[in-house]
Amino acid sequence: MSHDPIQHYQDLCQSRSQQKQPAWLRAIRLSAAARLAELGFPTRKHEEWKYTPVRPLTAVAFAQSPLPLSLSRVAAEDLLSRTTQGALRVVIGDGQILPAISSLEALPAGVSIRSLREILDTENEPDDLLRQRFALALDRVGDNAFDALNLALFSDGVVIDIPKNTSVTQPIEIVYVGSCSSTPQIGAIRSFVSLARGSQASIIERFVGLSPDGAHNPHTTGSASTPHNPHTTGSASTPHNPHTTGSAPTPHNPHTTGSAPTPHNPHTTGSAPYFTTASTAFFVEENAALDHYKIQQDDPSAFHIAWTWLHQKSHSRVSTFAVSLGGKIARNETEAALDGQGIETTLNGLYLVEGDRFVDNRTFLDHAKPHCHSVEVYKGILSERGKGTFNGKILVRQDAQKTDAKQSNQALLLSDDATIYSKPQLEIFADDVKCTHGATTGYLDEKSMFYARSRGVPEDAARGLLTYAFANALIEGVRLPALQQELSALLAQRFQLSAMDDLMGLLDEQELG
Amino acid sequence: MLKVSNLQARVDGKMILNGLDLEVKAGEVHAIMGPNGSGKSTFANVLAGHEAFEVTGGTVEFEGKNLLEMEPEERAWAGIFLAFQYPVEIPGVGNTYFLRMALNAIRKARGQEELDSVAFMKVLREKVKLLKLRDDLLKRPLNEGFSGGEKKRNEILQMALLEPKLAILDETDSGLDIDALKIVADGVNALRDGTRSVIVVTHYQRLLDYIVPDHTHVLYKGKIVKSGGKELALELEEKGYGWIQESHAA
Ligand SMILES: Nc1ncnc2c1ncn2[C@@H]1O[C@H](COP(=O)(O)OP(=O)(O)OP(=O)(O)O)[C@@H](O)[C@H]1O
Ligand SMILES: [Mg+2]
């Protein structure tokens, strides 16, 4: 029973294309599938995929469930406890929006957050803009086979529109849930976020895994120094199967009727990996400001390939921070097109890789116009047999005089078997520019180690402290306090530091007193 | 308390300390002066246990124990504290968090109960008041972007919290304005209780007006070449090191 991955995805695309949708979209899907067939999956021979182990991913015959993921009450509560407190929330389970646990009611005036699937289902002819954006997406596929796959198969997405001069104070969080069930599931999502002139918003994209018992994996939430995989233990007796029928509290969920046929058997004991592929395009117009956070906490058995596309216009400001904590193989691609003057772009990333995991970071900054400023700082902590890559490309076009671009990748190797491949690429066609890049790979700073130890901190704890500090220096830049505290606490736990009490809070209290 | 005999140390194959002798008794203040590059910071770092400096000969006893066999953190637990000439910046670690971590590590090693946040903040408050430190320095990452003087004051805050038996101040006075100098001196003097000792490494007499030394030594080419009382510091300030160097020219 040999598995032909290309044929498999062609089949999935065929059934996806038979579902109701505008004709132009069907055509785009089929073109994308044809492109995938033409390209085939990348191998180590492809420069862009030189280090990425693609085979473990293509070897799995992922299924695409036509039905939304059903969650028990306990699983849903557990899931929500892992999201950002105080954020507006859209939850996507295995590729489909789950309205019952999303909170889209109390939106600020003019702001709209919609399901892409609903737009495409209900309106025969959605606005031209969406059509244009899909045409652009197809155009951009180039030789990226996985992008083609995503476009051929996406089952839903989030369409967010922030109107002119509107500041959304509450962060908006998209939660992507992948479930480890008996059948390997693929969740393919495509989202579009538009920030009109002078608007402002914070968007969090969070990727989490759901094991068969509905409990989350401790690996991605902090105590990662233990390399055991909870999924290898049997889950036969677990009462909270995420696919359990009938127990979900959501009236919107077809599973709750109990009569809907489930394409994947929810009650078997297996725990297959899932594959999340998400493509999110941000259109940031003149003078608009976006803070974007990608918190990737997928199950350690999962596959993750996702894109962040940033389209920036003049005097806009985007800051994105990609935190990679999970997945067996995770690939983060970020592309920023700086199409205007006076643009500011920050692309930061933090990746923690332990066990046998692999994290691939690719960024591309396209400076097309003069007077733009970009800063890029990536930091990696690799332990055990963890592997990672950083490939950061900066293109400065001929027009882009007075560009100021800074890039650095700093990796900390905590074991001899951990590996980082770092490849900065600068292509500069303008003559009056300031571009710097640097890559450092190394161990903890000896002077700092001595400093901490000379104050009585034991060697192991000092090591933990400095590893924490290395990562936390980036986390201090997170502008959402709840998220910043969460990430700091998660790091502290991972590097076995004592609880981070709210010392600062105490300081403030005493100040008042 | 501290007995250093014929101490020799090198770094990168280069001999820096060439037979240094020094004895510090409980409660005493010793000033060490000497030209740039004579080995003052090297000596201070060797006492604190910096591994970059290889001890090739001699002995150091601290309260009867062989100090040279101890790890840096064990020396801190035993009561040694070095206020660095150039304190490192550690972005990503809150100053207050670090202070608590250090204090609790030392308390734990000494068999004392660790302090919870509230108890810790109370102790910290007292010390901060004594040293007139601004609150925002407590909230900021450890030494990151601190001015030269702020770093030095932060070192003294650490010292005040950790209450060492032997404090070694390596040019803590450099870069301090006159008010800060007095505050630092007050911090050091508050620690003195007749049993705690201090080694003050300095180029200037002015700190010694506030922390009055019992003994002053001149370190030259890795050796103590002259010792005296507090007047020696005055004499050095007046005449420089030339007259000593001349008498030691081989
Ligand atoms: N890590 C090192 N590698 C090489 N040489 C070193 C190192 N550390 C110190 N030295 C050298 O050892 C000598 C003594 O340095 P040290 O810092 O102890 O002098 P110092 O007396 O404290 O001087 P200053 O008054 O300028 O602070 C100097 O020549 C210095 O260059
Ligand atoms: Mg010195």
JSON list of N, CA and C in Angstrom, two decimals, chain A residues 259-304:
[
{"chain": "A", "resi": 259, "resn": "SER", "atom": "N", "xyz": [-26.12, 12.71, 15.27]},
{"chain": "A", "resi": 259, "resn": "SER", "atom": "CA", "xyz": [-26.47, 11.89, 14.12]},
{"chain": "A", "resi": 259, "resn": "SER", "atom": "C", "xyz": [-25.53, 12.12, 12.94]},
{"chain": "A", "resi": 260, "resn": "ALA", "atom": "N", "xyz": [-24.71, 13.12, 13.06]},
{"chain": "A", "resi": 260, "resn": "ALA", "atom": "CA", "xyz": [-23.82, 13.39, 11.94]},
{"chain": "A", "resi": 260, "resn": "ALA", "atom": "C", "xyz": [-22.77, 12.30, 11.83]},
{"chain": "A", "resi": 261, "resn": "PRO", "atom": "N", "xyz": [-22.51, 11.84, 10.64]},
{"chain": "A", "resi": 261, "resn": "PRO", "atom": "CA", "xyz": [-21.48, 10.82, 10.47]},
{"chain": "A", "resi": 261, "resn": "PRO", "atom": "C", "xyz": [-20.11, 11.45, 10.64]},
{"chain": "A", "resi": 262, "resn": "THR", "atom": "N", "xyz": [-19.26, 10.78, 11.34]},
{"chain": "A", "resi": 262, "resn": "THR", "atom": "CA", "xyz": [-17.92, 11.32, 11.51]},
{"chain": "A", "resi": 262, "resn": "THR", "atom": "C", "xyz": [-16.98, 10.61, 10.54]},
{"chain": "A", "resi": 263, "resn": "PRO", "atom": "N", "xyz": [-16.24, 11.36, 9.82]},
{"chain": "A", "resi": 263, "resn": "PRO", "atom": "CA", "xyz": [-15.36, 10.76, 8.82]},
{"chain": "A", "resi": 263, "resn": "PRO", "atom": "C", "xyz": [-14.16, 10.07, 9.46]},
{"chain": "A", "resi": 264, "resn": "HIS", "atom": "N", "xyz": [-13.76, 10.56, 10.62]},
{"chain": "A", "resi": 264, "resn": "HIS", "atom": "CA", "xyz": [-12.66, 9.87, 11.28]},
{"chain": "A", "resi": 264, "resn": "HIS", "atom": "C", "xyz": [-13.15, 9.35, 12.61]},
{"chain": "A", "resi": 265, "resn": "ASN", "atom": "N", "xyz": [-12.85, 8.10, 12.83]},
{"chain": "A", "resi": 265, "resn": "ASN", "atom": "CA", "xyz": [-13.38, 7.45, 14.02]},
{"chain": "A", "resi": 265, "resn": "ASN", "atom": "C", "xyz": [-12.81, 8.10, 15.27]},
{"chain": "A", "resi": 266, "resn": "PRO", "atom": "N", "xyz": [-13.66, 8.69, 16.05]},
{"chain": "A", "resi": 266, "resn": "PRO", "atom": "CA", "xyz": [-13.18, 9.44, 17.20]},
{"chain": "A", "resi": 266, "resn": "PRO", "atom": "C", "xyz": [-12.82, 8.57, 18.39]},
{"chain": "A", "resi": 267, "resn": "HIS", "atom": "N", "xyz": [-13.27, 7.34, 18.38]},
{"chain": "A", "resi": 267, "resn": "HIS", "atom": "CA", "xyz": [-13.14, 6.60, 19.64]},
{"chain": "A", "resi": 267, "resn": "HIS", "atom": "C", "xyz": [-12.01, 5.59, 19.68]},
{"chain": "A", "resi": 268, "resn": "THR", "atom": "N", "xyz": [-11.22, 5.55, 18.65]},
{"chain": "A", "resi": 268, "resn": "THR", "atom": "CA", "xyz": [-10.11, 4.61, 18.72]},
{"chain": "A", "resi": 268, "resn": "THR", "atom": "C", "xyz": [-9.01, 5.19, 19.58]},
{"chain": "A", "resi": 269, "resn": "THR", "atom": "N", "xyz": [-8.07, 4.37, 19.88]},
{"chain": "A", "resi": 269, "resn": "THR", "atom": "CA", "xyz": [-7.07, 4.76, 20.86]},
{"chain": "A", "resi": 269, "resn": "THR", "atom": "C", "xyz": [-5.86, 5.45, 20.24]},
{"chain": "A", "resi": 270, "resn": "GLY", "atom": "N", "xyz": [-5.78, 5.46, 18.95]},
{"chain": "A", "resi": 270, "resn": "GLY", "atom": "CA", "xyz": [-4.58, 6.01, 18.31]},
{"chain": "A", "resi": 270, "resn": "GLY", "atom": "C", "xyz": [-4.44, 7.50, 18.51]},
{"chain": "A", "resi": 271, "resn": "SER", "atom": "N", "xyz": [-3.26, 7.98, 18.21]},
{"chain": "A", "resi": 271, "resn": "SER", "atom": "CA", "xyz": [-3.03, 9.40, 18.32]},
{"chain": "A", "resi": 271, "resn": "SER", "atom": "C", "xyz": [-2.10, 9.81, 17.19]},
{"chain": "A", "resi": 272, "resn": "ALA", "atom": "N", "xyz": [-2.71, 10.15, 16.08]},
{"chain": "A", "resi": 272, "resn": "ALA", "atom": "CA", "xyz": [-1.92, 10.49, 14.90]},
{"chain": "A", "resi": 272, "resn": "ALA", "atom": "C", "xyz": [-1.52, 11.95, 14.94]},
{"chain": "A", "resi": 273, "resn": "PRO", "atom": "N", "xyz": [-0.44, 12.29, 14.28]},
{"chain": "A", "resi": 273, "resn": "PRO", "atom": "CA", "xyz": [-0.04, 13.69, 14.23]},
{"chain": "A", "resi": 273, "resn": "PRO", "atom": "C", "xyz": [-1.00, 14.48, 13.35]},
{"chain": "A", "resi": 274, "resn": "TYR", "atom": "N", "xyz": [-1.04, 15.75, 13.53]},
{"chain": "A", "resi": 274, "resn": "TYR", "atom": "CA", "xyz": [-1.83, 16.59, 12.64]},
{"chain": "A", "resi": 274, "resn": "TYR", "atom": "C", "xyz": [-0.89, 17.52, 11.88]},
{"chain": "A", "resi": 275, "resn": "PHE", "atom": "N", "xyz": [-1.45, 18.16, 10.88]},
{"chain": "A", "resi": 275, "resn": "PHE", "atom": "CA", "xyz": [-0.67, 19.07, 10.03]},
{"chain": "A", "resi": 275, "resn": "PHE", "atom": "C", "xyz": [-1.45, 20.37, 9.91]},
{"chain": "A", "resi": 276, "resn": "THR", "atom": "N", "xyz": [-0.87, 21.44, 10.42]},
{"chain": "A", "resi": 276, "resn": "THR", "atom": "CA", "xyz": [-1.52, 22.75, 10.26]},
{"chain": "A", "resi": 276, "resn": "THR", "atom": "C", "xyz": [-0.75, 23.55, 9.23]},
{"chain": "A", "resi": 277, "resn": "THR", "atom": "N", "xyz": [-1.47, 24.03, 8.24]},
{"chain": "A", "resi": 277, "resn": "THR", "atom": "CA", "xyz": [-0.83, 24.94, 7.30]},
{"chain": "A", "resi": 277, "resn": "THR", "atom": "C", "xyz": [-1.69, 26.18, 7.19]},
{"chain": "A", "resi": 278, "resn": "ALA", "atom": "N", "xyz": [-1.11, 27.30, 7.55]},
{"chain": "A", "resi": 278, "resn": "ALA", "atom": "CA", "xyz": [-1.89, 28.54, 7.60]},
{"chain": "A", "resi": 278, "resn": "ALA", "atom": "C", "xyz": [-1.16, 29.64, 6.86]},
{"chain": "A", "resi": 279, "resn": "SER", "atom": "N", "xyz": [-1.92, 30.35, 6.07]},
{"chain": "A", "resi": 279, "resn": "SER", "atom": "CA", "xyz": [-1.35, 31.46, 5.32]},
{"chain": "A", "resi": 279, "resn": "SER", "atom": "C", "xyz": [-2.14, 32.70, 5.70]},
{"chain": "A", "resi": 280, "resn": "THR", "atom": "N", "xyz": [-1.47, 33.68, 6.25]},
{"chain": "A", "resi": 280, "resn": "THR", "atom": "CA", "xyz": [-2.17, 34.89, 6.67]},
{"chain": "A", "resi": 280, "resn": "THR", "atom": "C", "xyz": [-1.54, 36.10, 5.98]},
{"chain": "A", "resi": 281, "resn": "ALA", "atom": "N", "xyz": [-2.35, 36.83, 5.27]},
{"chain": "A", "resi": 281, "resn": "ALA", "atom": "CA", "xyz": [-1.84, 38.02, 4.57]},
{"chain": "A", "resi": 281, "resn": "ALA", "atom": "C", "xyz": [-2.36, 39.27, 5.26]},
{"chain": "A", "resi": 282, "resn": "PHE", "atom": "N", "xyz": [-1.44, 40.17, 5.54]},
{"chain": "A", "resi": 282, "resn": "PHE", "atom": "CA", "xyz": [-1.80, 41.43, 6.19]},
{"chain": "A", "resi": 282, "resn": "PHE", "atom": "C", "xyz": [-1.61, 42.56, 5.19]},
{"chain": "A", "resi": 283, "resn": "PHE", "atom": "N", "xyz": [-2.63, 43.39, 5.07]},
{"chain": "A", "resi": 283, "resn": "PHE", "atom": "CA", "xyz": [-2.54, 44.55, 4.19]},
{"chain": "A", "resi": 283, "resn": "PHE", "atom": "C", "xyz": [-2.59, 45.78, 5.08]},
{"chain": "A", "resi": 284, "resn": "VAL", "atom": "N", "xyz": [-1.45, 46.40, 5.22]},
{"chain": "A", "resi": 284, "resn": "VAL", "atom": "CA", "xyz": [-1.34, 47.51, 6.16]},
{"chain": "A", "resi": 284, "resn": "VAL", "atom": "C", "xyz": [-1.19, 48.80, 5.35]},
{"chain": "A", "resi": 285, "resn": "GLU", "atom": "N", "xyz": [-2.24, 49.58, 5.34]},
{"chain": "A", "resi": 285, "resn": "GLU", "atom": "CA", "xyz": [-2.29, 50.76, 4.47]},
{"chain": "A", "resi": 285, "resn": "GLU", "atom": "C", "xyz": [-1.55, 51.94, 5.08]},
{"chain": "A", "resi": 286, "resn": "GLU", "atom": "N", "xyz": [-1.57, 53.07, 4.38]},
{"chain": "A", "resi": 286, "resn": "GLU", "atom": "CA", "xyz": [-0.84, 54.25, 4.81]},
{"chain": "A", "resi": 286, "resn": "GLU", "atom": "C", "xyz": [-1.10, 54.57, 6.28]},
{"chain": "A", "resi": 287, "resn": "ASN", "atom": "N", "xyz": [0.01, 54.82, 7.00]},
{"chain": "A", "resi": 287, "resn": "ASN", "atom": "CA", "xyz": [-0.12, 55.28, 8.38]},
{"chain": "A", "resi": 287, "resn": "ASN", "atom": "C", "xyz": [-0.72, 54.30, 9.36]},
{"chain": "A", "resi": 288, "resn": "ALA", "atom": "N", "xyz": [-1.00, 53.10, 8.94]},
{"chain": "A", "resi": 288, "resn": "ALA", "atom": "CA", "xyz": [-1.60, 52.13, 9.86]},
{"chain": "A", "resi": 288, "resn": "ALA", "atom": "C", "xyz": [-0.48, 51.44, 10.65]},
{"chain": "A", "resi": 289, "resn": "ALA", "atom": "N", "xyz": [-0.87, 50.89, 11.80]},
{"chain": "A", "resi": 289, "resn": "ALA", "atom": "CA", "xyz": [0.12, 50.23, 12.66]},
{"chain": "A", "resi": 289, "resn": "ALA", "atom": "C", "xyz": [-0.39, 48.86, 13.11]},
{"chain": "A", "resi": 290, "resn": "LEU", "atom": "N", "xyz": [0.43, 47.87, 12.91]},
{"chain": "A", "resi": 290, "resn": "LEU", "atom": "CA", "xyz": [0.07, 46.50, 13.28]},
{"chain": "A", "resi": 290, "resn": "LEU", "atom": "C", "xyz": [1.13, 45.91, 14.20]},
{"chain": "A", "resi": 291, "resn": "ASP", "atom": "N", "xyz": [0.66, 45.36, 15.32]},
{"chain": "A", "resi": 291, "resn": "ASP", "atom": "CA", "xyz": [1.53, 44.50, 16.14]},
{"chain": "A", "resi": 291, "resn": "ASP", "atom": "C", "xyz": [1.04, 43.09, 15.94]},
{"chain": "A", "resi": 292, "resn": "HIS", "atom": "N", "xyz": [1.90, 42.22, 15.50]},
{"chain": "A", "resi": 292, "resn": "HIS", "atom": "CA", "xyz": [1.50, 40.85, 15.22]},
{"chain": "A", "resi": 292, "resn": "HIS", "atom": "C", "xyz": [2.33, 39.88, 16.04]},
{"chain": "A", "resi": 293, "resn": "TYR", "atom": "N", "xyz": [1.67, 38.92, 16.64]},
{"chain": "A", "resi": 293, "resn": "TYR", "atom": "CA", "xyz": [2.37, 37.91, 17.43]},
{"chain": "A", "resi": 293, "resn": "TYR", "atom": "C", "xyz": [1.96, 36.54, 16.94]},
{"chain": "A", "resi": 294, "resn": "LYS", "atom": "N", "xyz": [2.93, 35.73, 16.66]},
{"chain": "A", "resi": 294, "resn": "LYS", "atom": "CA", "xyz": [2.62, 34.35, 16.27]},
{"chain": "A", "resi": 294, "resn": "LYS", "atom": "C", "xyz": [3.17, 33.45, 17.36]},
{"chain": "A", "resi": 295, "resn": "ILE", "atom": "N", "xyz": [2.25, 32.78, 18.07]},
{"chain": "A", "resi": 295, "resn": "ILE", "atom": "CA", "xyz": [2.67, 31.93, 19.18]},
{"chain": "A", "resi": 295, "resn": "ILE", "atom": "C", "xyz": [2.42, 30.49, 18.76]},
{"chain": "A", "resi": 296, "resn": "GLN", "atom": "N", "xyz": [3.47, 29.80, 18.40]},
{"chain": "A", "resi": 296, "resn": "GLN", "atom": "CA", "xyz": [3.32, 28.46, 17.84]},
{"chain": "A", "resi": 296, "resn": "GLN", "atom": "C", "xyz": [3.64, 27.43, 18.92]},
{"chain": "A", "resi": 297, "resn": "GLN", "atom": "N", "xyz": [2.58, 26.82, 19.44]},
{"chain": "A", "resi": 297, "resn": "GLN", "atom": "CA", "xyz": [2.73, 25.85, 20.53]},
{"chain": "A", "resi": 297, "resn": "GLN", "atom": "C", "xyz": [2.16, 24.51, 20.12]},
{"chain": "A", "resi": 298, "resn": "ASP", "atom": "N", "xyz": [2.38, 24.12, 18.88]},
{"chain": "A", "resi": 298, "resn": "ASP", "atom": "CA", "xyz": [1.80, 22.88, 18.40]},
{"chain": "A", "resi": 298, "resn": "ASP", "atom": "C", "xyz": [2.32, 21.68, 19.19]},
{"chain": "A", "resi": 299, "resn": "ASP", "atom": "N", "xyz": [1.55, 20.60, 19.08]},
{"chain": "A", "resi": 299, "resn": "ASP", "atom": "CA", "xyz": [1.94, 19.34, 19.70]},
{"chain": "A", "resi": 299, "resn": "ASP", "atom": "C", "xyz": [3.31, 18.92, 19.14]},
{"chain": "A", "resi": 300, "resn": "PRO", "atom": "N", "xyz": [4.15, 18.29, 19.99]},
{"chain": "A", "resi": 300, "resn": "PRO", "atom": "CA", "xyz": [5.49, 17.93, 19.49]},
{"chain": "A", "resi": 300, "resn": "PRO", "atom": "C", "xyz": [5.48, 16.89, 18.37]},
{"chain": "A", "resi": 301, "resn": "SER", "atom": "N", "xyz": [4.34, 16.28, 18.10]},
{"chain": "A", "resi": 301, "resn": "SER", "atom": "CA", "xyz": [4.28, 15.32, 17.00]},
{"chain": "A", "resi": 301, "resn": "SER", "atom": "C", "xyz": [3.76, 15.98, 15.72]},
{"chain": "A", "resi": 302, "resn": "ALA", "atom": "N", "xyz": [3.35, 17.23, 15.82]},
{"chain": "A", "resi": 302, "resn": "ALA", "atom": "CA", "xyz": [2.63, 17.87, 14.71]},
{"chain": "A", "resi": 302, "resn": "ALA", "atom": "C", "xyz": [3.55, 18.46, 13.65]},
{"chain": "A", "resi": 303, "resn": "PHE", "atom": "N", "xyz": [2.95, 18.73, 12.50]},
{"chain": "A", "resi": 303, "resn": "PHE", "atom": "CA", "xyz": [3.65, 19.42, 11.42]},
{"chain": "A", "resi": 303, "resn": "PHE", "atom": "C", "xyz": [3.04, 20.81, 11.25]},
{"chain": "A", "resi": 304, "resn": "HIS", "atom": "N", "xyz": [3.89, 21.77, 10.99]},
{"chain": "A", "resi": 304, "resn": "HIS", "atom": "CA", "xyz": [3.41, 23.15, 10.92]},
{"chain": "A", "resi": 304, "resn": "HIS", "atom": "C", "xyz": [4.15, 23.86, 9.79]}
]
